[in-house]
mmCIF file of C-alpha atoms in Angstrom:
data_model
loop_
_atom_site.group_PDB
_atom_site.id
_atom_site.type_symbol
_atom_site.label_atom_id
_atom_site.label_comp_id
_atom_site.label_asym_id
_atom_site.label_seq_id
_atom_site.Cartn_x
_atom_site.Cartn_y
_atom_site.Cartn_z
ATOM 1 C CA UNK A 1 51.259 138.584 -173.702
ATOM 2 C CA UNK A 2 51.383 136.503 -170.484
ATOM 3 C CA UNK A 3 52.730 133.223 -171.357
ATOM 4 C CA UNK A 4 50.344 130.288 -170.287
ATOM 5 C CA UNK A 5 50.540 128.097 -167.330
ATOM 6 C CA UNK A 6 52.740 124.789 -167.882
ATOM 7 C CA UNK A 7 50.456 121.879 -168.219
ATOM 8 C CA UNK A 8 50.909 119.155 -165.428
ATOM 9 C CA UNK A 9 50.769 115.917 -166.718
ATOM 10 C CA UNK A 10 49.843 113.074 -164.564
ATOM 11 C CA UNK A 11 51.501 109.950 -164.295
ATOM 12 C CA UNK A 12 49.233 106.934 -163.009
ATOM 13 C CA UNK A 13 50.519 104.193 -160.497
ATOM 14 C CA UNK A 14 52.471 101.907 -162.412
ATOM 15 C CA UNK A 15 49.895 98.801 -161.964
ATOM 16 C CA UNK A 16 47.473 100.924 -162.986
ATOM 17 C CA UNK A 17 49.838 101.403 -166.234
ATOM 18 C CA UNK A 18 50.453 98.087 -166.701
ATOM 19 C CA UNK A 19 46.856 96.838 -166.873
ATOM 20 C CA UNK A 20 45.856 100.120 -169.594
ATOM 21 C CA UNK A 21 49.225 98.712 -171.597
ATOM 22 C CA UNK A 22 48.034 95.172 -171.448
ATOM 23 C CA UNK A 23 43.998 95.600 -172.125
ATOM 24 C CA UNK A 24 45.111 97.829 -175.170
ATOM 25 C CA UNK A 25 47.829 94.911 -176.129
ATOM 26 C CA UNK A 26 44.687 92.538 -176.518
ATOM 27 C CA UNK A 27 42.779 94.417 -178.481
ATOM 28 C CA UNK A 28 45.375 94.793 -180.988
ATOM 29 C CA UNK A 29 46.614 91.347 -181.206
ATOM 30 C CA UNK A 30 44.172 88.577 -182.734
ATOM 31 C CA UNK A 31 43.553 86.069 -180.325
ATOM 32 C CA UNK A 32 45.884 82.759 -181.089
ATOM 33 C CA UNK A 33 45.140 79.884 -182.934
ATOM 34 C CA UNK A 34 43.757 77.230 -180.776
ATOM 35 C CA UNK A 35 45.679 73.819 -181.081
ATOM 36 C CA UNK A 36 44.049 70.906 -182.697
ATOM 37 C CA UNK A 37 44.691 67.047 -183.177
ATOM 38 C CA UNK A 38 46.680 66.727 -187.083
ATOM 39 C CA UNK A 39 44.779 64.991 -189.547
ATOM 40 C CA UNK A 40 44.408 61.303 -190.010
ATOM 41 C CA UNK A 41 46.880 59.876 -192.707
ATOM 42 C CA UNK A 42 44.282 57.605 -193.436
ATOM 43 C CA UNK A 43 40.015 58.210 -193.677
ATOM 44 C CA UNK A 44 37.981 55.892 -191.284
ATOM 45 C CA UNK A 45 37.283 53.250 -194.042
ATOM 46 C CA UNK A 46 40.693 52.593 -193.598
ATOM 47 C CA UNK A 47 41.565 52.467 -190.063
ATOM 48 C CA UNK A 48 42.463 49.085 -190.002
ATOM 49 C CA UNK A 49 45.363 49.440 -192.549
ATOM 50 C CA UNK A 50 48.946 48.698 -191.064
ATOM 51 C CA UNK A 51 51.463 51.386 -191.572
ATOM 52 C CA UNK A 52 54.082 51.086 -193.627
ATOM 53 C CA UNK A 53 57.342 51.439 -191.816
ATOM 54 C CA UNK A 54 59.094 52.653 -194.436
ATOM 55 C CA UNK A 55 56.600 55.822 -194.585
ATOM 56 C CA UNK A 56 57.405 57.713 -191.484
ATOM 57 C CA UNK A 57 56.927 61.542 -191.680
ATOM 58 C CA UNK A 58 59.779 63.357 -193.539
ATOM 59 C CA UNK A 59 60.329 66.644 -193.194
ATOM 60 C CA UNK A 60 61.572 67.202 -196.666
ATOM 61 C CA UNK A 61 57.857 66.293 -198.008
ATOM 62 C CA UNK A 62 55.890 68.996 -199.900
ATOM 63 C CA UNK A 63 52.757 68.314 -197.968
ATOM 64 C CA UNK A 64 52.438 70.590 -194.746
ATOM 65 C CA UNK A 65 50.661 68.750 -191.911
ATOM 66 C CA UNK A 66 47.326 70.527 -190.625
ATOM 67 C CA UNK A 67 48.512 71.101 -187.047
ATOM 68 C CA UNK A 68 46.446 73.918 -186.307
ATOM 69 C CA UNK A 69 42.809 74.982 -186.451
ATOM 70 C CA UNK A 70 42.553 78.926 -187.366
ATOM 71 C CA UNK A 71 39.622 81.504 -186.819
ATOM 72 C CA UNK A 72 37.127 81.785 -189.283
ATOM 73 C CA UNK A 73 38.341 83.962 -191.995
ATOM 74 C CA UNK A 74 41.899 83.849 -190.666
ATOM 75 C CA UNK A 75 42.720 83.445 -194.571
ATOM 76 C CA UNK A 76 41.830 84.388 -197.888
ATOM 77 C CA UNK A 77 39.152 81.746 -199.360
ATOM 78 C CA UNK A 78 40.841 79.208 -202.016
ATOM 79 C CA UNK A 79 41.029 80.348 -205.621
ATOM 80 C CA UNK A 80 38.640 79.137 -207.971
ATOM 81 C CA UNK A 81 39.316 75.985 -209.771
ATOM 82 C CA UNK A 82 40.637 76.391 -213.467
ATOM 83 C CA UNK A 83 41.515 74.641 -216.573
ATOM 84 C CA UNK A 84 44.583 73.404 -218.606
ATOM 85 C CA UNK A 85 44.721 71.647 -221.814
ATOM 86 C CA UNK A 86 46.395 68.488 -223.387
ATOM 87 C CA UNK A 87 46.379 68.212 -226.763
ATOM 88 C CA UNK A 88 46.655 64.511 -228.198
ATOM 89 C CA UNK A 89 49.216 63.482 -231.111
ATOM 90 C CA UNK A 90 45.979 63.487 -233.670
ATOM 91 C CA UNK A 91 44.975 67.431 -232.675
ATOM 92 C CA UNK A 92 42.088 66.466 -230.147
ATOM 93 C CA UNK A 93 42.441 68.881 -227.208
ATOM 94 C CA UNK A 94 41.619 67.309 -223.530
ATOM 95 C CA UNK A 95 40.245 70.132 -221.352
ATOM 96 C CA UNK A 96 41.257 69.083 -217.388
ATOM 97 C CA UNK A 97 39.972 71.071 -214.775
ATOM 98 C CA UNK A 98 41.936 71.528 -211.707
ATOM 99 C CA UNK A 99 41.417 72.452 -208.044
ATOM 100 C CA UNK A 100 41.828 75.914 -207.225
ATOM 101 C CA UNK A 101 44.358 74.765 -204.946
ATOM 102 C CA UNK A 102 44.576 71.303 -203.021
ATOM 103 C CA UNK A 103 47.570 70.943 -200.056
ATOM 104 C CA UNK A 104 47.408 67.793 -201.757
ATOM 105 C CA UNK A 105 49.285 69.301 -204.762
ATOM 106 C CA UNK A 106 46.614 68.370 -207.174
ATOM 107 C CA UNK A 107 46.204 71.975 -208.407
ATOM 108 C CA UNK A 108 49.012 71.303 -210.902
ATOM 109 C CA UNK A 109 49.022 68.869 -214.265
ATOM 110 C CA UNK A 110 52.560 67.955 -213.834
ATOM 111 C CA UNK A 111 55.203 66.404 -216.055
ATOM 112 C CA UNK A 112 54.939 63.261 -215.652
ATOM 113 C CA UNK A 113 51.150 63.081 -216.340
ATOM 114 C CA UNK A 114 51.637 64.611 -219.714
ATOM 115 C CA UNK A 115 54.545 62.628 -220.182
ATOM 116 C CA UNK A 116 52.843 59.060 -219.221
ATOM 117 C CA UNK A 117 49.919 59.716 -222.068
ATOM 118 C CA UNK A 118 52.368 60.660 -224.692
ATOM 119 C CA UNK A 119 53.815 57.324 -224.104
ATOM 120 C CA UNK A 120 50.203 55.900 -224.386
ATOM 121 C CA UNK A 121 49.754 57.636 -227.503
ATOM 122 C CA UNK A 122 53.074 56.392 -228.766
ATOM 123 C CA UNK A 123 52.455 53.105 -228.309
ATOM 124 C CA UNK A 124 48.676 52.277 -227.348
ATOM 125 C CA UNK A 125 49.086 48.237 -227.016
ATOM 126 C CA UNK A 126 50.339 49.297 -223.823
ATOM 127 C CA UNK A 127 47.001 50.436 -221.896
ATOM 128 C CA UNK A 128 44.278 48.562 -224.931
ATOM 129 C CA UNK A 129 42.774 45.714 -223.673
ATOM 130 C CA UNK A 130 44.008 46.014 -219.911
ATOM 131 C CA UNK A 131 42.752 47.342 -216.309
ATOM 132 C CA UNK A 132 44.789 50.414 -215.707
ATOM 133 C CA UNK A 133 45.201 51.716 -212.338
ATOM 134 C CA UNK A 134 46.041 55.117 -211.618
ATOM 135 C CA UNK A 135 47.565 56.768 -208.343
ATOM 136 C CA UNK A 136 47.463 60.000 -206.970
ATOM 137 C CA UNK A 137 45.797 61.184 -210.213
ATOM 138 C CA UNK A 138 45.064 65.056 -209.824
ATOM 139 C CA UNK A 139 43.353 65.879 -213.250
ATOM 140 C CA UNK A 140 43.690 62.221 -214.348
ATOM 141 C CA UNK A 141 45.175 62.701 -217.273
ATOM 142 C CA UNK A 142 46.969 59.489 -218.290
ATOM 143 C CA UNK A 143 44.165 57.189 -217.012
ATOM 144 C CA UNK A 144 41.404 59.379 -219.447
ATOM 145 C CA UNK A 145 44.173 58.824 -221.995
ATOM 146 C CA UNK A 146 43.991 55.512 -221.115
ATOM 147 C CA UNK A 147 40.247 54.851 -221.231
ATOM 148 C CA UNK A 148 40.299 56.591 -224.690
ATOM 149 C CA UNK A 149 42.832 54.224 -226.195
ATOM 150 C CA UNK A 150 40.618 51.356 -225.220
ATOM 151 C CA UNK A 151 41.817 50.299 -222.004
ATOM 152 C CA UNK A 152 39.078 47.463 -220.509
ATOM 153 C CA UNK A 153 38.794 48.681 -217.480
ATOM 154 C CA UNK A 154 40.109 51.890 -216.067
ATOM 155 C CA UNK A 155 40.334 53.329 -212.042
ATOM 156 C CA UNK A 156 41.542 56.583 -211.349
ATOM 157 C CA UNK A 157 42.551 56.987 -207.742
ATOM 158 C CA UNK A 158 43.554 60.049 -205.277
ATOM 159 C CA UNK A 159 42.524 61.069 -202.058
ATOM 160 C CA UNK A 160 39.532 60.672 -200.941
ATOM 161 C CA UNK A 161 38.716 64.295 -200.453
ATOM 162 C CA UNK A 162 35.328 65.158 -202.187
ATOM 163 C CA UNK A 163 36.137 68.014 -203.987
ATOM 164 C CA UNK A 164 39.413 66.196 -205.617
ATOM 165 C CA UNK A 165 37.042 63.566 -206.708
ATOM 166 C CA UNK A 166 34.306 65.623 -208.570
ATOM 167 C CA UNK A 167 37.042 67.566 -210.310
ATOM 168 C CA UNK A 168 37.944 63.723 -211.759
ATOM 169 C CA UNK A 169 34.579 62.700 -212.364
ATOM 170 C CA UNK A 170 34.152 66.260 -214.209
ATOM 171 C CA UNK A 171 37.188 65.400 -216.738
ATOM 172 C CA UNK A 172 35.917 62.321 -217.069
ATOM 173 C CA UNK A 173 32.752 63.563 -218.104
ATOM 174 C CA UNK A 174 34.002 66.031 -220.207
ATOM 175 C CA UNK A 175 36.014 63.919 -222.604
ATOM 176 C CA UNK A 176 34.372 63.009 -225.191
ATOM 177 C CA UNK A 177 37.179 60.669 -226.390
ATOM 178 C CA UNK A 178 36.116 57.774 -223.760
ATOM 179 C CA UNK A 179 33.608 55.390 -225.497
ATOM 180 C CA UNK A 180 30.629 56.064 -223.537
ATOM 181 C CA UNK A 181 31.247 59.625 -223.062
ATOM 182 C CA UNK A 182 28.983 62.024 -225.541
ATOM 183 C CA UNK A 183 29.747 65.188 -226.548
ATOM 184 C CA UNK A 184 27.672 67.093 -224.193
ATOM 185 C CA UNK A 185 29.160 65.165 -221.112
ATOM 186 C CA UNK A 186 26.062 62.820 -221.276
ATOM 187 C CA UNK A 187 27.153 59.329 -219.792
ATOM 188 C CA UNK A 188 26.147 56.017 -220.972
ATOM 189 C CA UNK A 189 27.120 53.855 -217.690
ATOM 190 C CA UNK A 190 26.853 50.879 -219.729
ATOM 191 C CA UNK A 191 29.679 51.563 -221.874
ATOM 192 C CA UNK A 192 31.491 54.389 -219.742
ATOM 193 C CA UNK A 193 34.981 51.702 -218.511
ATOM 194 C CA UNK A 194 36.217 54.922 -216.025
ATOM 195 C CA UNK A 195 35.440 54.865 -212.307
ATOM 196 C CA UNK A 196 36.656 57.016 -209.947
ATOM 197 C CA UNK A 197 37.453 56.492 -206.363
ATOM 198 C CA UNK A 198 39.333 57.684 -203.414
ATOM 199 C CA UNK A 199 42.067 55.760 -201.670
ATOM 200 C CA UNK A 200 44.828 56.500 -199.454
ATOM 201 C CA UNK A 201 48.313 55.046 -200.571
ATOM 202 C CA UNK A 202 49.090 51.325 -198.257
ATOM 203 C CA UNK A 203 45.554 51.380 -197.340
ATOM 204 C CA UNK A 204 42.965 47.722 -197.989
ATOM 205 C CA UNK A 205 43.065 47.841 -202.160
ATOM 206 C CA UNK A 206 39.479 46.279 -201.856
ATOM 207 C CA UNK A 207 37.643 49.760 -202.445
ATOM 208 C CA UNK A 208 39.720 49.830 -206.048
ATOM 209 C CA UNK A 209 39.613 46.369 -206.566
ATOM 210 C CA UNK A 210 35.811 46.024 -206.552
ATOM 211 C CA UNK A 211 35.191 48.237 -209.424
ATOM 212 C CA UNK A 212 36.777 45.627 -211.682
ATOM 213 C CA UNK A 213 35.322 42.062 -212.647
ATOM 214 C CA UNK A 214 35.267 38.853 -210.589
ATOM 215 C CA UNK A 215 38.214 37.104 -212.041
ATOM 216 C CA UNK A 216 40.633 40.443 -212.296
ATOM 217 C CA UNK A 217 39.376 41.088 -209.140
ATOM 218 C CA UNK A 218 41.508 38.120 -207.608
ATOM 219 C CA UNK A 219 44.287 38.900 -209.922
ATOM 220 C CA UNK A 220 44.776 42.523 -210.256
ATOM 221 C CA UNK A 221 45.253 45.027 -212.682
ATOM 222 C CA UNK A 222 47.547 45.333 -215.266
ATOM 223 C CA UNK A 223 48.782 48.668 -215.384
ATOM 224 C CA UNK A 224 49.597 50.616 -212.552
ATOM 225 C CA UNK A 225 50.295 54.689 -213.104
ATOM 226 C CA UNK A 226 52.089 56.220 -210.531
ATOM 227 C CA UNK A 227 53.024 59.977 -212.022
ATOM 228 C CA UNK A 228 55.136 62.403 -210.362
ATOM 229 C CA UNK A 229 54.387 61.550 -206.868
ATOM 230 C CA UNK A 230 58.013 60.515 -205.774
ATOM 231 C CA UNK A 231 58.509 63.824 -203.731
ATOM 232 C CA UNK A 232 56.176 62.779 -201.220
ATOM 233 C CA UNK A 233 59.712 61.002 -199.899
ATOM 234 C CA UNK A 234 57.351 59.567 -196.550
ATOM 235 C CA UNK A 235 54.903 57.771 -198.624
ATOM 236 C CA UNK A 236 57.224 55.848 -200.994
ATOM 237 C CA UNK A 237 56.533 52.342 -198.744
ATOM 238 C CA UNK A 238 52.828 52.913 -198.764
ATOM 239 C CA UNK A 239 52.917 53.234 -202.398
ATOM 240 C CA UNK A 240 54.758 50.351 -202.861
ATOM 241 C CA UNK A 241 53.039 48.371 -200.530
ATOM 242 C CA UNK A 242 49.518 49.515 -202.156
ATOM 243 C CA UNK A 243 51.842 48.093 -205.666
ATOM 244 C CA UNK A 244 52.367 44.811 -204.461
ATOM 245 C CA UNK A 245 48.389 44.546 -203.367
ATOM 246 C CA UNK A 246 47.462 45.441 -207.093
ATOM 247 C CA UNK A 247 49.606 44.449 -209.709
ATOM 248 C CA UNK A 248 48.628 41.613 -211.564
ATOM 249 C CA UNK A 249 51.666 38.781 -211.200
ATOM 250 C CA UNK A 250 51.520 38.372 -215.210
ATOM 251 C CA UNK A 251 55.332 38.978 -217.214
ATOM 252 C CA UNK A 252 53.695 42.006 -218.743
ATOM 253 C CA UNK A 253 52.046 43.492 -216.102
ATOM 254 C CA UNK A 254 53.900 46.829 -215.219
ATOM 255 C CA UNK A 255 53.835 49.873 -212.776
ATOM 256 C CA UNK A 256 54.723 53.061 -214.600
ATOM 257 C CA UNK A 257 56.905 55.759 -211.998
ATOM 258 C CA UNK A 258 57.376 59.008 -213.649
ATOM 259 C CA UNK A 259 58.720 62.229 -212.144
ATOM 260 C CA UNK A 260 60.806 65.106 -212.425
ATOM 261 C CA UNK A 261 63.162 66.012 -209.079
ATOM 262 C CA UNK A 262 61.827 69.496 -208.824
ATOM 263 C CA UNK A 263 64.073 69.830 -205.982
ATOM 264 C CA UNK A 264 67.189 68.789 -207.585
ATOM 265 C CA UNK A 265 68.646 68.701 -204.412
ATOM 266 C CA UNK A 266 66.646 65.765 -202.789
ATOM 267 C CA UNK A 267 67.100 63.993 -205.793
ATOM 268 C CA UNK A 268 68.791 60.756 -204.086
ATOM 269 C CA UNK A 269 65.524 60.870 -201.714
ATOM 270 C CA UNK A 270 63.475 60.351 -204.858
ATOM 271 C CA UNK A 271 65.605 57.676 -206.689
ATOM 272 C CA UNK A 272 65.546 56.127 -203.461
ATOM 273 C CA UNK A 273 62.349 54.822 -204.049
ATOM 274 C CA UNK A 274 63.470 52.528 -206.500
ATOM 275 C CA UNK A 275 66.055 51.217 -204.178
ATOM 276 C CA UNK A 276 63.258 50.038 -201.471
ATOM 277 C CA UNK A 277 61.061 48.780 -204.582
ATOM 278 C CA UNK A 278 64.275 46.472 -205.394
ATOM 279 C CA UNK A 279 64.400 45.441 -201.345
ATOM 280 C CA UNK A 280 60.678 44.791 -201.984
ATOM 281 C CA UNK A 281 60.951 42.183 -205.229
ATOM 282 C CA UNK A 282 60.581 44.074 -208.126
ATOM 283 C CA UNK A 283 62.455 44.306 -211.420
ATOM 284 C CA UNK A 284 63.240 47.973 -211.921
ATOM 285 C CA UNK A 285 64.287 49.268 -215.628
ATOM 286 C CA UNK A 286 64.826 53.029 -216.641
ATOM 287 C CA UNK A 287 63.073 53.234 -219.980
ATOM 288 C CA UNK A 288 63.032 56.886 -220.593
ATOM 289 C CA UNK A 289 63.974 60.344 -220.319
ATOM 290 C CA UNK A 290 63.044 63.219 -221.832
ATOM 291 C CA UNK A 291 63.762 67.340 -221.190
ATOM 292 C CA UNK A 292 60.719 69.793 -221.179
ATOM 293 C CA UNK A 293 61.182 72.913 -223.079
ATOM 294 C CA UNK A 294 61.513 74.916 -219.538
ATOM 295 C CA UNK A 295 60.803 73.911 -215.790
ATOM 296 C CA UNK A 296 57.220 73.379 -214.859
ATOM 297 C CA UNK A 297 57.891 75.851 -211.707
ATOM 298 C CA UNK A 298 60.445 78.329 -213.542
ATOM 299 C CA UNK A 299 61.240 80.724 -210.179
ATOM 300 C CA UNK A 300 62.094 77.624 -208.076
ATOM 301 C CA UNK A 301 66.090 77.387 -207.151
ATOM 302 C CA UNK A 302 67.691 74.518 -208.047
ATOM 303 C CA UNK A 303 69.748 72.631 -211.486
ATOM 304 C CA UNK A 304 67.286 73.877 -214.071
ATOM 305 C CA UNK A 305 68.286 71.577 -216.072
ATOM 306 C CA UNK A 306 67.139 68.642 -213.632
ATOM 307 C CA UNK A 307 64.353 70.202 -213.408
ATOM 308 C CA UNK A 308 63.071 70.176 -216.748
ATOM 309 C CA UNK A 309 64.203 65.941 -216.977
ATOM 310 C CA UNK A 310 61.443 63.540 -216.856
ATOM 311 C CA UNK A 311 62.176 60.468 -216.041
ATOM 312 C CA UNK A 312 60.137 57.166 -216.617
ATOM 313 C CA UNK A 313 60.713 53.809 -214.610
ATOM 314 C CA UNK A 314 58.844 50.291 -214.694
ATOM 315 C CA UNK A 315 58.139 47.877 -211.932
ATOM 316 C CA UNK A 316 57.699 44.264 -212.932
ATOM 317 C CA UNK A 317 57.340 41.072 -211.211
ATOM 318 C CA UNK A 318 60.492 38.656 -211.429
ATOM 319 C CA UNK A 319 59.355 36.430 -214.067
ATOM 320 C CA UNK A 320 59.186 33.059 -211.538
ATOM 321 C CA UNK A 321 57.091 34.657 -209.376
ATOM 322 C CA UNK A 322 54.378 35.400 -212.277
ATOM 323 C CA UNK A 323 51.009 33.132 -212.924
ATOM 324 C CA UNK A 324 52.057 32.622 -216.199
ATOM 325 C CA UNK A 325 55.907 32.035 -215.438
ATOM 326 C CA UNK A 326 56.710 28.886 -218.488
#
C-alpha cells in the first residue's frame, strides 16, 4: 500500500496569530468587574454626623468593605433566612429568625446575646421599669427579653438595612411573651413597648430618641445593650460616642458590653475598647464571665478556650456627674 502524502500544515503570520490567540482569550475570560465608589458608613439621614476619630478603618475588622460592583449573577443568590431558638429559665422557647446571611454579621445569634438575657432572667429589676436600648441587635434577643420582663420602653437598633429590620420586627411579632403581642403575632400598638429602628453607630441619636416619651427623651435611656459587637475594632469610638448621646446620667443607669474574642488573637484590640471608654469618662467594672459548653464557630483557629469565654462589662457615669448625684 502506497503510504499517503504528508500533510502540510500552515502556519499564519504571527499578527495574524496573535489577534486569533487574543479574540479566543476574551471569550473565555468574563469580562472584569467594573470599579465602584465603597459604601457610605453612614445612610443620608445621617450625613451630617461627625466622625469619630477614634473609628478609622481597621483592617483587622470582620466587615469587608463593598469596593466593587459585580455582573449580575456573578454569585450564588443569599441563602434563605432561618431560625434558632432561646429557651427562657421557665421553659418558654423564643423562636428568632435570622438573615440568610447579612455582611453585617447579623446571620448569627451570638454569645453574648444569649448571655445578656440570661442575666435579665436572673435578675429582672435590671431591665423592669426602664427604657432599654439595644445596639447592633441582629435577632434582638436581649431587648425582646427585655420587653417581656416588663421593661417601659424598649428600642432595638441595627443598621438601617431593610431586610435586617423586618427580620426584628418579625421576632418581635412573633413573641408572644411581650405584653401586647398575641399568640398569633396580632399586635396591639397600644400596649406593644418594642420599636424598632435603624441607626448607624456615632450617628444624631434623635431617630432612637424620639420613640421614647417627652421627659426621657431629654434624659435618655436607662439601659444600653451593646452585645458582642467589640470585633468591629474601627467602630469602638462611634459606639461610644453614640453611649455618651444616650445614656441617662442617673447612678444606675448602665451600658451592658458583652463579647467573646473569637479571634483570640486580637484580643487586646477588643479590651481596648474599654480603655478609650475610660479616656472618655466612664466607670468600667468586669461583672462576669462565663465558658460556653464549646465555641460558637468550632473550625475557627485560635485558644478554644478563649473562645468559648463570655465576658460581661458595665459602663456607668461617675457618680458627680449624674442628675441625681446627693
Amino acid at each position: 500500500m502506497a503510504s499517503p502524502a504528508p500533510t502540510t500544515l500552515t502556519t499564519p503570520p504571527q499578527d495574524q496569530q496573535d489577534q486569533r490567540d487574543q479574540q479566543q482569550q476574551q471569550q473565555q475570560e468574563p469580562p472584569p468587574p467594573s470599579k465602584a465608589p465603597a459604601k457610605p458608613t453612614t445612610p443620608n439621614a445621617d450625613a451630617d454626623a461627625d466622625p469619630d476619630p477614634a473609628s478609622d478603618s481597621d483592617p483587622d475588622d470582620l466587615a469587608a468593605a463593598d469596593l466593587f460592583a459585580d455582573p449580575p449573577g456573578f454569585y450564588p443568590p443569599s441563602p434563605p433566612s432561618k431560625t434558632t431558638t432561646y429557651t427562657t429559665p421557665a421553659g418558654a422557647a423564643i423562636t428568632l429568625h435570622l438573615v440568610g446571611h447579612s455582611p453585617l454579621e447579623a446571620h448569627h445569634l451570638w454569645n453574648g446575646a444569649r448571655v445578656m438575657a440570661d442575666v435579665f432572667h436572673a435578675d429582672p429589676s435590671l431591665v423592669a421599669g426602664r427604657t432599654v436600648l439595644e445596639l447592633g441587635a441582629g435577632a434582638g434577643l436581649p431587648s425582646l427579653v427585655a420587653a417581656a420582663l416588663g421593661a417601659r420602653r424598649v428600642v432595638v437598633t441595627d443598621f438601617p438595612d431593610p431586610e435586617l429590620l423586618e427580620v426584628l420586627w418579625r421576632n418581635v411579632r412573633g413573641c408572644a411573651l411581650i405584653p401586647g403581642v398575641g399568640p398569633g403575632g396580632e399586635v396591639d400598638d397600644a400596649r406593644l413597648a418594642v420599636a424598632v429602628e435603624g441607626y448607624v453607630w456615632g450617628a444624631d441619636p434623635a431617630r432612637v430618641l424620639r420613640h421614647l416619651d417627652e421627659a426621657d427623651r431629654r434624659r435618655g435611656f436607662d439601659v444600653l445593650v451593646l452585645a458582642d459587637l467589640l470585633f468591629r475594632h474601627s467602630e469602638h469610638g462611634n459606639m461610644l460616642k453614640t453611649v455618651r448621646a444616650t445614656l441617662r446620667r442617673r447612678r444606675a443607669s448602665r451600658a451592658y458590653v458583652v463579647f467573646t474574642s473569637y479571634r483570640p488573637w486580637l484580643q487586646h484590640k477588643d479590651l481596648a475598647f474599654f480603655d478609650l471608654a475610660r479616656e472618655r469618662g466612664f466607670v468600667v467594672e468586669k461583672v462576669l464571665e462565663r465558658k460556653t459548653e464549646r465555641p460558637l464557630f468550632e473550625q475557627d483557629p485560635g485558644d478554644e478556650e478563649v473562645r468559648k469565654t463570655v465576658t460581661g462589662w458595665t459602663l456607668r457615669w461617675p457618680d458627680d456627674e449624674c442628675e441625681d448625684a446627693q
